[in-house]
Short mmCIF file of C-alpha atoms in Angstrom, two decimals:
data_model
loop_
_atom_site.label_atom_id
_atom_site.label_comp_id
_atom_site.label_asym_id
_atom_site.label_seq_id
_atom_site.Cartn_x
_atom_site.Cartn_y
_atom_site.Cartn_z
CA HIS C 1386 85.19 79.33 78.08
CA THR C 1387 88.13 79.23 77.93
CA ALA C 1388 90.35 76.32 76.42
CA LEU C 1389 93.72 75.79 78.35
CA SER C 1390 96.49 72.85 77.19
CA ALA C 1391 98.85 71.54 79.66
CA GLU C 1392 101.65 68.72 79.96
CA SER C 1393 100.60 65.88 78.78
CA GLY C 1394 100.96 62.97 81.55
CA LYS C 1395 99.49 61.88 85.28
CA GLY C 1396 98.38 64.34 87.53
CA LYS C 1397 99.65 66.88 85.48
CA SER C 1398 98.36 70.53 87.55
CA TRP C 1399 97.38 73.70 85.61
CA SER C 1400 96.38 77.05 87.32
CA ILE C 1401 94.49 80.79 85.09
CA THR C 1402 94.11 84.14 86.99
CA PHE C 1403 91.85 86.31 87.10
CA SER C 1404 92.54 90.26 87.24
CA ALA C 1405 90.89 94.29 87.67
CA ASN C 1406 93.50 94.82 84.84
CA ASP C 1407 92.21 91.85 82.54
CA ALA C 1408 91.31 93.34 79.21
CA ALA C 1409 87.84 92.12 80.17
CA PRO C 1410 87.48 91.56 83.23
CA LEU C 1411 84.87 89.57 85.12
CA SER C 1412 82.33 92.05 85.97
CA GLN C 1413 80.53 92.17 89.25
CA GLY C 1414 78.06 89.57 90.67
CA ARG C 1415 77.43 85.57 90.32
CA HIS C 1416 80.87 84.28 88.10
CA THR C 1417 79.56 80.28 87.44
CA PHE C 1418 82.85 78.22 86.83
CA ASN C 1419 83.23 74.42 85.86
CA ILE C 1420 86.46 72.49 84.26
CA THR C 1421 86.53 69.72 81.64
CA ALA C 1422 89.09 67.61 81.20
CA LYS C 1423 89.82 65.94 78.03
CA ASP C 1424 92.52 62.55 78.16
CA SER C 1425 94.44 60.95 74.60
CA ALA C 1426 91.46 59.10 74.17
CA GLY C 1427 88.53 61.84 74.03
CA LYS C 1428 86.92 60.97 77.07
CA THR C 1429 85.65 64.52 79.06
CA SER C 1430 85.18 64.44 82.42
CA THR C 1431 83.71 67.66 84.35
CA SER C 1432 84.12 68.48 87.18
CA GLU C 1433 80.96 70.49 90.37
CA VAL C 1434 80.21 73.60 89.71
CA LYS C 1435 81.87 76.51 91.70
CA ASN C 1436 80.26 80.24 91.95
CA ILE C 1437 82.41 83.02 92.55
CA PHE C 1438 81.44 86.44 93.16
CA ILE C 1439 82.81 89.73 92.41
CA ASP C 1440 82.14 92.53 94.90
CA THR C 1441 85.08 95.19 93.86
CA ILE C 1442 82.93 97.90 95.86
CA ALA C 1443 83.48 99.11 98.88
CA PRO C 1444 81.41 98.59 101.86
CA GLN C 1445 80.14 102.12 104.04
CA VAL C 1446 79.86 102.60 107.86
CA LEU C 1447 76.56 105.37 108.14
CA THR C 1448 76.29 106.24 111.64
CA ALA C 1449 78.12 105.95 115.29
CA VAL C 1450 76.27 106.97 118.36
CA THR C 1451 78.51 108.75 121.27
CA PRO C 1452 77.87 109.78 124.76
CA THR C 1453 76.42 112.54 126.15
CA THR C 1454 79.39 114.30 128.39
CA SER C 1455 77.32 112.83 131.94
CA GLN C 1456 77.61 109.67 130.78
CA THR C 1457 81.37 109.67 130.79
CA ALA C 1458 81.04 109.73 133.90
CA ASN C 1459 80.44 106.37 133.74
CA ALA C 1460 83.02 103.27 133.71
CA SER C 1461 82.12 102.33 130.21
CA PHE C 1462 80.57 103.31 127.66
CA ARG C 1463 79.14 101.03 124.61
CA PHE C 1464 79.34 102.84 121.50
CA THR C 1465 76.81 101.49 118.96
CA GLY C 1466 76.21 102.48 114.78
CA THR C 1467 75.45 101.17 111.32
CA ALA C 1468 77.16 99.71 108.18
CA LYS C 1469 76.34 97.97 104.69
CA ASP C 1470 77.44 96.78 101.88
CA ASN C 1471 77.22 97.77 98.06
CA ASN C 1472 73.23 97.62 96.93
CA ASN C 1473 73.43 95.33 93.87
CA SER C 1474 72.88 92.01 95.56
CA SER C 1475 74.02 89.31 93.27
CA ALA C 1476 77.54 90.92 94.22
CA ASP C 1477 76.92 92.33 97.87
CA SER C 1478 79.02 89.66 99.87
CA ARG C 1479 78.16 91.28 103.34
CA VAL C 1480 79.74 92.60 105.78
CA GLU C 1481 82.43 91.10 107.52
CA LEU C 1482 84.13 93.08 110.32
CA ILE C 1483 83.75 96.35 111.89
CA LYS C 1484 86.75 98.30 113.12
CA VAL C 1485 87.15 100.97 115.63
CA LYS C 1486 89.88 103.36 117.17
CA PHE C 1487 89.46 105.83 119.39
CA ASN C 1488 91.33 109.65 119.21
CA SER C 1489 91.96 112.41 121.23
CA TYR C 1490 92.24 116.38 120.50
CA ALA C 1491 93.89 119.60 122.02
CA SER C 1492 91.16 121.24 121.86
CA ALA C 1493 86.61 121.19 120.52
CA ALA C 1494 88.65 123.06 116.92
CA ALA C 1495 91.56 120.80 116.73
CA GLU C 1496 91.67 119.11 113.39
CA THR C 1497 94.45 116.49 113.99
CA PRO C 1498 94.30 114.02 116.88
CA SER C 1499 97.06 114.29 119.71
CA ASP C 1500 96.19 110.62 120.00
CA SER C 1501 95.11 107.95 119.22
CA THR C 1502 94.36 103.88 120.23
CA ALA C 1503 95.50 100.95 118.30
CA TRP C 1504 92.30 100.08 115.74
CA PHE C 1505 89.66 96.78 117.65
CA ASP C 1506 87.39 94.66 116.24
CA ALA C 1507 83.90 95.77 117.21
CA ASN C 1508 81.03 93.13 117.66
CA GLY C 1509 78.24 92.41 114.75
CA ASP C 1510 78.17 93.45 111.26
CA THR C 1511 75.67 96.08 109.87
CA SER C 1512 73.88 96.98 113.21
CA TRP C 1513 78.08 96.89 114.92
CA ASN C 1514 78.52 97.45 118.94
CA TYR C 1515 81.58 98.55 120.99
CA ILE C 1516 82.04 98.87 124.69
CA ALA C 1517 84.68 101.16 126.09
CA VAL C 1518 86.19 100.54 129.89
CA PHE C 1519 87.59 103.54 130.08
CA THR C 1520 89.99 102.08 132.03
CA ASP C 1521 91.28 99.45 129.71
CA GLU C 1522 94.91 99.46 129.12
CA GLY C 1523 94.79 99.69 125.47
CA LEU C 1524 92.57 102.83 125.84
CA ASN C 1525 94.77 104.59 127.76
CA SER C 1526 96.25 106.95 125.37
CA VAL C 1527 93.10 108.61 125.16
CA PHE C 1528 90.98 108.42 127.49
CA ASN C 1529 93.77 108.88 130.66
CA HIS C 1530 92.59 112.70 130.17
CA GLU C 1531 89.44 114.33 130.27
CA GLY C 1532 89.37 115.94 126.55
CA TYR C 1533 87.52 116.25 122.90
CA LYS C 1534 87.54 112.39 121.79
CA THR C 1535 85.79 111.17 119.06
CA ILE C 1536 85.20 107.15 117.07
CA SER C 1537 86.70 105.71 114.15
CA VAL C 1538 85.45 103.19 112.57
CA LYS C 1539 85.85 101.21 109.53
CA ALA C 1540 83.88 98.45 107.94
CA ILE C 1541 85.63 95.77 106.00
CA ASP C 1542 83.01 92.79 103.80
CA TYR C 1543 84.21 89.34 102.98
CA ALA C 1544 85.34 90.36 99.29
CA GLY C 1545 88.38 91.98 101.27
CA ASN C 1546 87.41 95.97 100.31
CA GLU C 1547 87.38 98.01 102.99
CA SER C 1548 85.29 101.26 103.99
CA ALA C 1549 86.70 104.55 104.29
CA VAL C 1550 87.31 105.22 107.58
CA PHE C 1551 83.90 107.00 109.31
CA GLU C 1552 84.48 109.68 111.91
CA SER C 1553 81.70 110.79 114.44
CA PRO C 1554 81.89 114.23 116.15
CA LYS C 1555 83.63 114.85 118.76
CA PHE C 1556 82.43 114.34 122.33
CA LEU C 1557 83.77 115.94 125.78
CA TYR C 1558 84.88 112.70 127.94
CA ASP C 1559 84.72 114.98 131.52
CA ARG C 1560 85.75 112.48 135.03
CA GLU C 1561 86.76 115.33 137.14
CA LEU C 1562 83.98 116.56 139.43
CA PRO C 1563 83.78 120.41 140.30
CA THR C 1564 84.67 122.56 142.83
CA SER C 1565 82.99 125.10 145.27
CA SER C 1566 84.07 127.96 147.75
CA ILE C 1567 82.36 130.13 149.97
CA ASN C 1568 84.73 132.83 149.77
CA SER C 1569 83.53 135.67 151.47
CA TYR C 1570 80.74 137.23 153.61
CA THR C 1571 79.44 141.36 153.85
CA ALA C 1572 77.72 142.04 157.43
CA GLY C 1573 75.01 144.62 156.80
CA SER C 1574 77.47 147.35 154.81
CA GLY C 1575 80.26 146.12 156.19
CA SER C 1576 83.48 145.20 154.65
CA ALA C 1577 83.84 141.84 152.49
CA VAL C 1578 85.63 139.68 155.32
CA ASN C 1579 87.57 136.39 153.63
CA LEU C 1580 86.15 133.51 154.68
CA THR C 1581 89.52 131.78 153.97
CA SER C 1582 91.14 131.73 157.81
CA THR C 1583 87.53 132.85 159.52
CA PRO C 1584 85.80 129.45 159.07
CA SER C 1585 82.44 130.77 160.68
CA PHE C 1586 80.82 134.76 161.67
CA PHE C 1587 77.50 136.54 162.86
CA ALA C 1588 75.34 138.34 161.09
CA ASN C 1589 72.53 140.58 161.53
CA ASN C 1590 69.60 139.09 159.07
CA THR C 1591 71.30 141.41 156.10
CA PHE C 1592 74.78 139.82 154.97
CA LYS C 1593 76.21 138.53 151.80
CA LEU C 1594 78.22 135.61 150.40
CA SER C 1595 80.40 136.03 147.72
CA ILE C 1596 80.32 132.14 145.94
CA THR C 1597 82.94 130.50 143.44
CA ALA C 1598 82.39 127.31 141.17
CA ASN C 1599 85.25 126.10 139.40
CA ASP C 1600 85.18 123.06 136.52
CA GLY C 1601 87.15 121.85 133.61
CA TYR C 1602 85.06 122.58 130.51
CA SER C 1603 81.98 123.49 132.33
CA VAL C 1604 80.02 125.21 134.91
CA LYS C 1605 76.31 124.00 134.63
CA LYS C 1606 74.18 124.88 137.30
CA ILE C 1607 75.20 126.72 140.91
CA VAL C 1608 73.24 125.89 143.89
CA VAL C 1609 73.33 127.06 147.51
CA LYS C 1610 71.38 125.27 150.19
CA GLN C 1611 71.02 126.41 154.39
CA LYS C 1612 70.17 124.92 156.59
CA ASN C 1613 68.70 125.63 160.55
CA SER C 1614 68.09 124.17 163.22
CA GLY C 1615 67.80 120.03 160.82
CA VAL C 1616 65.88 121.68 157.83
CA THR C 1617 67.53 122.38 154.77
CA LYS C 1618 66.53 124.70 152.11
CA THR C 1619 67.32 125.96 148.87
CA VAL C 1620 68.40 129.36 148.74
CA TYR C 1621 69.76 130.05 145.32
CA THR C 1622 70.12 128.39 141.91
CA LEU C 1623 72.10 129.83 138.75
CA ASP C 1624 71.13 127.65 136.19
CA ASN C 1625 71.91 126.96 131.95
CA ILE C 1626 75.34 128.59 132.40
CA ASN C 1627 78.39 127.73 131.18
CA PHE C 1628 81.78 128.82 132.55
CA ASN C 1629 84.83 127.30 133.69
CA SER C 1630 85.15 129.32 136.48
CA LYS C 1631 81.43 131.80 137.90
CA THR C 1632 81.68 133.65 140.72
CA VAL C 1633 78.58 135.01 142.45
CA ASP C 1634 77.50 137.21 145.12
#
């Protein structure tokens, strides 16, 4: 109990401040307050009880799910994840808000982002999601170009405590289509002929094609198909490769 004195008279007010810097600050959890007033005639009245919960422990962001490279070819992606407040149920004010932002990196090895968006409010609390439409103006600084990206996430509880920023692993944002070309052919044991200026050629049953595939980040698979008399069949497949540019004969 804390005794307070107030200036006598009608309609007088008073206040008391509790601080974490007090010699004996309030502990984590529930604290019950009520006010008893006494007048000069000795009569008293007691206010209704008010419960105040002290929570000074920040919440935590636990997970963030990011897209695979193939999923970044879509117009949007639903980022999801989880968060929690502290485990002391008597002091747990619960997660109120999740905020996210996006970052772009010059390379997979870069440690500092070259661009970042503003913070945006996500949906949910301990289970959260944010649908990023890659063409949205607010995301333009990060998603107007290919490259390595991350999502940063922070949680805020009802007591105003803010978590440390959770940074996802980098994911590759790859929007551009790969390119491919047939560069040259070699008939029999002859010399290679550049096909840049020769769209068709004659050959016997033995000839060789030189083919190049390019991508800004990686070529994963090359497939060569042949069409004859309306029938198409695969004649060559090179799989499980990882090159920005690959030429095969």
